[in-house]
mmCIF file with all atom_site columns, C-alpha atoms in Angstrom:
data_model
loop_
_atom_site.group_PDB
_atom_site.id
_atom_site.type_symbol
_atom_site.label_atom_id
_atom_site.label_alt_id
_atom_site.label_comp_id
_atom_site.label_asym_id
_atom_site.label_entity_id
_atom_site.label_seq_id
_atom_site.pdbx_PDB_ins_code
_atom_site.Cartn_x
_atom_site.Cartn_y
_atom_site.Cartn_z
_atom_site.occupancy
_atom_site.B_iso_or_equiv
_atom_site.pdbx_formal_charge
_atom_site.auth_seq_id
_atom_site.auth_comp_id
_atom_site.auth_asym_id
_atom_site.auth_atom_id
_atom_site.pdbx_PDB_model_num
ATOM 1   C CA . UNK H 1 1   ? 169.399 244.268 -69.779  1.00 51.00 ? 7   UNK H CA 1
ATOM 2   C CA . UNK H 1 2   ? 165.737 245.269 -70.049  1.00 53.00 ? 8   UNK H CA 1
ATOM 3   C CA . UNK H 1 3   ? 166.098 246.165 -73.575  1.00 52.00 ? 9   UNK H CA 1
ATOM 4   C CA . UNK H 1 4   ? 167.135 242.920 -74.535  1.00 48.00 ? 10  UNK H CA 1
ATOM 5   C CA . UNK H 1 5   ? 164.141 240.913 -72.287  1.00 42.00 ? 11  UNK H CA 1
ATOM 6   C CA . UNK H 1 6   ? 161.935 243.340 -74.496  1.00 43.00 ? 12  UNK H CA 1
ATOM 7   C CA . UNK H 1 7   ? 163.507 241.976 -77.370  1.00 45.00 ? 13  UNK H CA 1
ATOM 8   C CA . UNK H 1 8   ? 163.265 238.121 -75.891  1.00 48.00 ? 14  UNK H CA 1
ATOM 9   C CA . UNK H 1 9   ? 159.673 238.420 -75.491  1.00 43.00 ? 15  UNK H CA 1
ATOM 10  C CA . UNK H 1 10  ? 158.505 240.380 -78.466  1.00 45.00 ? 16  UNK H CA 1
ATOM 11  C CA . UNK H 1 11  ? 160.091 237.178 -80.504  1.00 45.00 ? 17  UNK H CA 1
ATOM 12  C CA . UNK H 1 12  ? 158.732 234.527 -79.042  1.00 40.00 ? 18  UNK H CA 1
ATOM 13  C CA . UNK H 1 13  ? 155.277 236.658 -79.040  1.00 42.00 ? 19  UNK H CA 1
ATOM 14  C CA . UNK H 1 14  ? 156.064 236.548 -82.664  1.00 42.00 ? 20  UNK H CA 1
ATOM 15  C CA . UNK H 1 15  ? 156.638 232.954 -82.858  1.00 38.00 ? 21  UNK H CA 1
ATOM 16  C CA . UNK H 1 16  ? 153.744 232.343 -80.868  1.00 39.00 ? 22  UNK H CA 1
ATOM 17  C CA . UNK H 1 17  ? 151.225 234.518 -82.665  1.00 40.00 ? 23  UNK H CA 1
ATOM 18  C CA . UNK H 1 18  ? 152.160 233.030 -86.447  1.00 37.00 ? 24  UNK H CA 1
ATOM 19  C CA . UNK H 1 19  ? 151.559 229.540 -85.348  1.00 38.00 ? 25  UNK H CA 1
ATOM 20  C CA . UNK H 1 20  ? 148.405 230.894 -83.956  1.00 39.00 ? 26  UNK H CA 1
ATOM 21  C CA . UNK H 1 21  ? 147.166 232.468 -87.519  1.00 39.00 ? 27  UNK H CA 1
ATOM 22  C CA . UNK H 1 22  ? 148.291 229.690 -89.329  1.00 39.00 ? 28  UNK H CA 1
ATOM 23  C CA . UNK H 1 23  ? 145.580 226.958 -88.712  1.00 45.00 ? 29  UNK H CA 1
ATOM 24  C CA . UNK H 1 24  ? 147.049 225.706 -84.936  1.00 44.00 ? 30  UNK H CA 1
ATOM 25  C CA . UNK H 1 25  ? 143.384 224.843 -84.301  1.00 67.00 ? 31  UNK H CA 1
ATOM 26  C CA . UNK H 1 26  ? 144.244 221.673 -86.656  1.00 88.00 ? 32  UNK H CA 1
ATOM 27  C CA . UNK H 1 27  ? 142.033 219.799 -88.966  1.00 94.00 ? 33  UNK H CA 1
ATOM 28  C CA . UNK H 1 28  ? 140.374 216.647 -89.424  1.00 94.00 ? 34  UNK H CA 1
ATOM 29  C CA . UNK H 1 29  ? 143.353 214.212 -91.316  1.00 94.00 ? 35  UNK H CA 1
ATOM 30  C CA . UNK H 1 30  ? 141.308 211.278 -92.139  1.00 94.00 ? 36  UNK H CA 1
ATOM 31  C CA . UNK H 1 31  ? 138.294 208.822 -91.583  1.00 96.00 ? 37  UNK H CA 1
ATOM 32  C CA . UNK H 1 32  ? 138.422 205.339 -91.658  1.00 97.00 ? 38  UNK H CA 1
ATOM 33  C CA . UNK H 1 33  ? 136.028 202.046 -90.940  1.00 98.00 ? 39  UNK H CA 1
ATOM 34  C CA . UNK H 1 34  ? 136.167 198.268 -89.605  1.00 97.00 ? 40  UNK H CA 1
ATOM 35  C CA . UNK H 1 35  ? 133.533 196.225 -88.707  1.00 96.00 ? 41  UNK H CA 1
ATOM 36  C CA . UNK H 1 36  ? 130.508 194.781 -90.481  1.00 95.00 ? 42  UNK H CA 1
ATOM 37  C CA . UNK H 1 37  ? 126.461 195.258 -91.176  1.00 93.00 ? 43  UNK H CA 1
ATOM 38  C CA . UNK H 1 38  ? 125.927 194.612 -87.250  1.00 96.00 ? 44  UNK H CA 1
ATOM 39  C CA . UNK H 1 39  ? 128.891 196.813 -85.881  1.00 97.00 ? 45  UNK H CA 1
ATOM 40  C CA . UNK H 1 40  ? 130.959 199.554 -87.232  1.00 98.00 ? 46  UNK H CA 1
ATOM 41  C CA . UNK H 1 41  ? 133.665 201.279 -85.584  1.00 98.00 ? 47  UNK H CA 1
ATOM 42  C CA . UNK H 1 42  ? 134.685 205.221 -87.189  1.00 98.00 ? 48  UNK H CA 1
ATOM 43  C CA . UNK H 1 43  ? 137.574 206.051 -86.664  1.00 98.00 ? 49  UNK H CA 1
ATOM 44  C CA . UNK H 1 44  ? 138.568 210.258 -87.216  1.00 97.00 ? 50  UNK H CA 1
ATOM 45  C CA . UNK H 1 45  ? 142.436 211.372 -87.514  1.00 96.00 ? 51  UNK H CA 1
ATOM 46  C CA . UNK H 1 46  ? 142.685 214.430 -85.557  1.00 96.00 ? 52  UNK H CA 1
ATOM 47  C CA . UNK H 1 47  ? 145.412 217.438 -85.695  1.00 95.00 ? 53  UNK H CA 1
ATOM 48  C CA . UNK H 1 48  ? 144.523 217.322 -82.260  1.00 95.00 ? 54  UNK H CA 1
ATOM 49  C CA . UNK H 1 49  ? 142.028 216.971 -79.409  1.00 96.00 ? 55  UNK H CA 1
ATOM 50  C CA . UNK H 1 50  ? 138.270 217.902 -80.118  1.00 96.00 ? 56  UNK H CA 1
ATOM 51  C CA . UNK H 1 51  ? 134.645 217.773 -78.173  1.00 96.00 ? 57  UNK H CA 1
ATOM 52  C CA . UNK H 1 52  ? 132.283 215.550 -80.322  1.00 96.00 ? 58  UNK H CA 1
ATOM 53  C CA . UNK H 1 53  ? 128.777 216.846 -79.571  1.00 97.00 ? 59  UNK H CA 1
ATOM 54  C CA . UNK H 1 54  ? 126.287 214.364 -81.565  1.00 97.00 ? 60  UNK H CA 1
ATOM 55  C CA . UNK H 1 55  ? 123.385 216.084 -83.190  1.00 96.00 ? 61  UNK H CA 1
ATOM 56  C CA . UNK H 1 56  ? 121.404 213.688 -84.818  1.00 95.00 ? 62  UNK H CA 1
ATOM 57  C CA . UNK H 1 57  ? 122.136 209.542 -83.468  1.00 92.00 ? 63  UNK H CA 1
ATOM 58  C CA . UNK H 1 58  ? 121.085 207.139 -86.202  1.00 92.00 ? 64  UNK H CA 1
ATOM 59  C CA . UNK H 1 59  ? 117.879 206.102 -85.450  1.00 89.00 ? 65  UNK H CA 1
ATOM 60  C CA . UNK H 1 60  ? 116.560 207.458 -88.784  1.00 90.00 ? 66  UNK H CA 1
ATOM 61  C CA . UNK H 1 61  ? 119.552 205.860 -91.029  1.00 92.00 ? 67  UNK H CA 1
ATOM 62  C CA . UNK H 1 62  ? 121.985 209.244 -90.318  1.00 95.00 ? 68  UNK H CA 1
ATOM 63  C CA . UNK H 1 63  ? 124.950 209.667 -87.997  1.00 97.00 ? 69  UNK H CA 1
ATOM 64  C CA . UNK H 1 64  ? 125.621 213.407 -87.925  1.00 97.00 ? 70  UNK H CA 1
ATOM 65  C CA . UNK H 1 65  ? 128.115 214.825 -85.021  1.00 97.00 ? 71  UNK H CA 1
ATOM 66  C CA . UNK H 1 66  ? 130.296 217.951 -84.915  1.00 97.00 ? 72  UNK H CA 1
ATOM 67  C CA . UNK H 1 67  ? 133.646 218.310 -83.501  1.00 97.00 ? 73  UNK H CA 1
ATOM 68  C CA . UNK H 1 68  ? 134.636 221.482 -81.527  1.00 96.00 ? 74  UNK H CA 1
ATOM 69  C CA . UNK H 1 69  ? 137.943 222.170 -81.923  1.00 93.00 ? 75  UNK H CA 1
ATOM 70  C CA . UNK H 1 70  ? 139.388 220.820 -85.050  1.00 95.00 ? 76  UNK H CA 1
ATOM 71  C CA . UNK H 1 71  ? 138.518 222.308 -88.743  1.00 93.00 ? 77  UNK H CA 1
ATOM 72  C CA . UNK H 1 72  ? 137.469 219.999 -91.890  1.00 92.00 ? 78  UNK H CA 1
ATOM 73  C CA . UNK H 1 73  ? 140.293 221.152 -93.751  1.00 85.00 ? 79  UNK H CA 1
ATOM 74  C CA . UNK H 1 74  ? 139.569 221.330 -97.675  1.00 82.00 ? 80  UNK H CA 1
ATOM 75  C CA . UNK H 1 75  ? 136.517 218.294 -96.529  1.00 85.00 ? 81  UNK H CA 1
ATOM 76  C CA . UNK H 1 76  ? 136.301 215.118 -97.599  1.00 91.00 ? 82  UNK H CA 1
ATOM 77  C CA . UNK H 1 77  ? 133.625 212.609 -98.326  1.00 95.00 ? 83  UNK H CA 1
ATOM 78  C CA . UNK H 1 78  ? 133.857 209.259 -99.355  1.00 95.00 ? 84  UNK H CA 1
ATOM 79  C CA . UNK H 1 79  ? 132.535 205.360 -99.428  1.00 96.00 ? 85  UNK H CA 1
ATOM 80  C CA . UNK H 1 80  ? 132.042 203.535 -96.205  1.00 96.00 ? 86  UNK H CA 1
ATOM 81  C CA . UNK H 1 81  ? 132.152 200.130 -94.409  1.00 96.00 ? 87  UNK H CA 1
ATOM 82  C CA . UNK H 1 82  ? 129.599 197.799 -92.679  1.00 96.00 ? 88  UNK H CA 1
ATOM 83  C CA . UNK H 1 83  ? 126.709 199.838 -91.420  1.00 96.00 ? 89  UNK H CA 1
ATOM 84  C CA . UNK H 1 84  ? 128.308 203.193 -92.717  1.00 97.00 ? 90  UNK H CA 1
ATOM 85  C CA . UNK H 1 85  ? 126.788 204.007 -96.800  1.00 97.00 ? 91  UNK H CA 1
ATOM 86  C CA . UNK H 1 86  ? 128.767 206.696 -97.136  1.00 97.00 ? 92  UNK H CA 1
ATOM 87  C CA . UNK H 1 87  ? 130.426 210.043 -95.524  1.00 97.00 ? 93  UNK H CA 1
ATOM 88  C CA . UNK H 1 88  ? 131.178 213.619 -95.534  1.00 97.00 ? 94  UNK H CA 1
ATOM 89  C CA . UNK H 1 89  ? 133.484 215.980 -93.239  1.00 97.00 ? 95  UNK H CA 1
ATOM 90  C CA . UNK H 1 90  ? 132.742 219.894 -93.727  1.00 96.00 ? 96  UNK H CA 1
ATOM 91  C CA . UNK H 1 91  ? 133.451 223.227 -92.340  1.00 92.00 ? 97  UNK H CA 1
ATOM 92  C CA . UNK H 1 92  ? 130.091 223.930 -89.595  1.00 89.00 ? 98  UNK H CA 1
ATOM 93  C CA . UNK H 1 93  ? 131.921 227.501 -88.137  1.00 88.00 ? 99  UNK H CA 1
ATOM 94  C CA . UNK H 1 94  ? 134.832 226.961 -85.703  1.00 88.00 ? 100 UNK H CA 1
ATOM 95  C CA . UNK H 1 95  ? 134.184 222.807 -85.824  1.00 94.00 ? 101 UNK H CA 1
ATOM 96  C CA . UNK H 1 96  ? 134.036 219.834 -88.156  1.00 96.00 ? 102 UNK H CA 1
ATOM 97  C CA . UNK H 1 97  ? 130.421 218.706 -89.110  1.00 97.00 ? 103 UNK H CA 1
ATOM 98  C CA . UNK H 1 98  ? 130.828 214.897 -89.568  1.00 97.00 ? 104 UNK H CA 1
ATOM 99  C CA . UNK H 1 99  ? 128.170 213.379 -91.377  1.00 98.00 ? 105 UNK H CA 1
ATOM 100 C CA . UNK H 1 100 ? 127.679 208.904 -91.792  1.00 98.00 ? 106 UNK H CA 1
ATOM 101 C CA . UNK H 1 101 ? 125.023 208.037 -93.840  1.00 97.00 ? 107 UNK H CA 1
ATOM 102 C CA . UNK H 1 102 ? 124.035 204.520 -92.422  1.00 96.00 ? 108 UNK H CA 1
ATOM 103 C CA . UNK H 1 103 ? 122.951 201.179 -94.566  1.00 95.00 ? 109 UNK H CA 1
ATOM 104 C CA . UNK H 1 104 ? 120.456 200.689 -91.837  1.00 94.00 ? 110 UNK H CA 1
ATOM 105 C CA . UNK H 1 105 ? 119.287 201.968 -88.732  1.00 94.00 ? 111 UNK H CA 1
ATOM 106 C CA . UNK H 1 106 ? 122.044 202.551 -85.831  1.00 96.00 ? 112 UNK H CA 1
ATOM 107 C CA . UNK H 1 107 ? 122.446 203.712 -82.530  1.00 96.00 ? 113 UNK H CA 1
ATOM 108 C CA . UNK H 1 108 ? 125.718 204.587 -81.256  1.00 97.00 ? 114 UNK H CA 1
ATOM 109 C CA . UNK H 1 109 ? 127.227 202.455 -78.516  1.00 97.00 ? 115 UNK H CA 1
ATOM 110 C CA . UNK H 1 110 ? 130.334 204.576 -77.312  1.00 98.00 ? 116 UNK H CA 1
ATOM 111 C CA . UNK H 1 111 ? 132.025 207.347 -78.575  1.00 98.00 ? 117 UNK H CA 1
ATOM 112 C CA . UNK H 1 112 ? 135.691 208.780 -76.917  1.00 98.00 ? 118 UNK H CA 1
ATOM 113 C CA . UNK H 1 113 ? 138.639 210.887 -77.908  1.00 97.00 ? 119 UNK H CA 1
ATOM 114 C CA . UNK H 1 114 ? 142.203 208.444 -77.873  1.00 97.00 ? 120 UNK H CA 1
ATOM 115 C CA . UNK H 1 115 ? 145.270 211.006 -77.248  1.00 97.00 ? 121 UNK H CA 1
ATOM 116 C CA . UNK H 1 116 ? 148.160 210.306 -79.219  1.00 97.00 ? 122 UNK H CA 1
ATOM 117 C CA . UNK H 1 117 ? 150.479 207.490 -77.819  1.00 95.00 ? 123 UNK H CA 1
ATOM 118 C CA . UNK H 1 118 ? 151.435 203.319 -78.694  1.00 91.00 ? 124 UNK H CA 1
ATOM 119 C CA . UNK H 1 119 ? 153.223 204.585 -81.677  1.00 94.00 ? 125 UNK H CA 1
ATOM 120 C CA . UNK H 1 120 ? 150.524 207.167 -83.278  1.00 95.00 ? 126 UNK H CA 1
ATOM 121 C CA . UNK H 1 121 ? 151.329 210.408 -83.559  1.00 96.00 ? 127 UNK H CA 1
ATOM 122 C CA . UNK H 1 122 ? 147.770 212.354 -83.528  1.00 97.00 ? 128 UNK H CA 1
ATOM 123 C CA . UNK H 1 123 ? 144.589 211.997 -82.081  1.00 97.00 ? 129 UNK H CA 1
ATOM 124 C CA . UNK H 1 124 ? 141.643 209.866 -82.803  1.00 98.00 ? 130 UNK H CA 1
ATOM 125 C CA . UNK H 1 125 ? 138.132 210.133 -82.141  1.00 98.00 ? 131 UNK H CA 1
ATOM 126 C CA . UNK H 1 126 ? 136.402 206.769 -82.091  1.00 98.00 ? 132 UNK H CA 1
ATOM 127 C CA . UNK H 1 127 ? 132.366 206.026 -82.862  1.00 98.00 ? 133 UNK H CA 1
ATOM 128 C CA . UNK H 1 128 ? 131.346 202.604 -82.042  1.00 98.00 ? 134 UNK H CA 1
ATOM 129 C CA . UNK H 1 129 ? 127.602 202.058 -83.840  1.00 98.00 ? 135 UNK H CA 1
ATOM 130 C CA . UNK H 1 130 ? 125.695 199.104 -83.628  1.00 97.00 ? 136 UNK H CA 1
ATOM 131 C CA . UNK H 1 131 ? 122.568 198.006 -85.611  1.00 96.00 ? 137 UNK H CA 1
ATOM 132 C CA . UNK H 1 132 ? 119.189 198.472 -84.704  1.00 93.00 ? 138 UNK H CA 1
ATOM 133 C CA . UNK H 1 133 ? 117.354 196.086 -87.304  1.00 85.00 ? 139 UNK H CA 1
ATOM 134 C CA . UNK H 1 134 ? 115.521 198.808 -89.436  1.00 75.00 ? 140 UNK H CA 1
ATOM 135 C CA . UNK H 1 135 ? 115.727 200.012 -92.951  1.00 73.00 ? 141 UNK H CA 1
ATOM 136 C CA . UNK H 1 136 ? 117.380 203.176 -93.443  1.00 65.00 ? 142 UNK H CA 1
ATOM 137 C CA . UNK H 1 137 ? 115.608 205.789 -95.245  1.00 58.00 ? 143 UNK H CA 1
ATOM 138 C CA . UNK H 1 138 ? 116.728 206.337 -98.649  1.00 57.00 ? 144 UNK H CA 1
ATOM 139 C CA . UNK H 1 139 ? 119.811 208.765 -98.989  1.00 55.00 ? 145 UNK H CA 1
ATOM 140 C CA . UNK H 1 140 ? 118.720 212.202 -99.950  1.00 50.00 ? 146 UNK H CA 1
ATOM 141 C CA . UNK H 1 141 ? 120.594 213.765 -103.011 1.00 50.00 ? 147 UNK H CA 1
ATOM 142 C CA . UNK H 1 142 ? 121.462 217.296 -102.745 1.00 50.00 ? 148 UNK H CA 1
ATOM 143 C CA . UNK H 1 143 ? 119.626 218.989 -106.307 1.00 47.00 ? 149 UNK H CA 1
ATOM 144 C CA . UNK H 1 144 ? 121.611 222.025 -107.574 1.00 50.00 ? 150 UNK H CA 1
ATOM 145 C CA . UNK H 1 145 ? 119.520 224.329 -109.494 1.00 52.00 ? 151 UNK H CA 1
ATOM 146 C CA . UNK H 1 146 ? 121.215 226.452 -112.152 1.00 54.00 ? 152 UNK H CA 1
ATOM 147 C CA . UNK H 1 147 ? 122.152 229.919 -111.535 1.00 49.00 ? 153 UNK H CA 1
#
């Protein structure tokens, strides 16, 4: 009878550990935007849940934020919506760097983590930004010099 708990236990160690080494931490799925040039709300897909820790807050026309918990996948970047220019997701470690570039100055008026439920199946990390009246500074370009 012992031999066979053994066995019991080694399998679902097994079972356990693969799911483990094959990305369980879960990645960022998508971003998307509603709103307008006064108020924006972000909306991140999420594998699952995550700690948002923001590092820089808008007042200079850029959102940046990581989230603990959740990798950026193969990253993304895109177009955005009302006060949000444009937007990149990257790897930053063991989190997701999440960066809004703003069409003018923001400051953010919420931020909290919705668990899956009412019909949606993942998590979603929500960023509420309002205006603040200034010009943005000009988006910087990233310059690639040849090898």
């Amino acid at each position: 009878m012992t031999l066979l708990a053994l066995g019991i236990l080694a399998g679902v160690l097994a079972v356990a550990g693969q799911g483990m080494a094959s990305g369980a931490t879960g990645d960022v799925r998508g971003v998307r935007f509603g709103g307008d040039a006064n108020r924006t709300r972000v909306v991140i897909d999420l594998d699952r849940s995550a700690r948002g820790e923001v590092i820089e807050s808008g007042d200079n026309g850029r959102l940046i934020l990581t989230l603990a918990g959740v990798g950026a996948g193969r990253g993304v970047d895109g177009a955005g919506t009302g006060l949000v220019r444009d937007w990149r997701v990257s790897s930053s470690g063991t989190a997701s760097r999440v960066q809004l570039g703003l069409a003018r100055t923001a400051r953010i008026e919420r931020r909290f983590l919705l668990p899956p439920g009412d019909g949606v199946a993942h998590y979603r990390y929500v960023i509420d930004i309002a205006s603040t009246g200034g010009a943005a500074a000009a988006p910087v370009r990233e310059t690639r010099r040849p090898a």
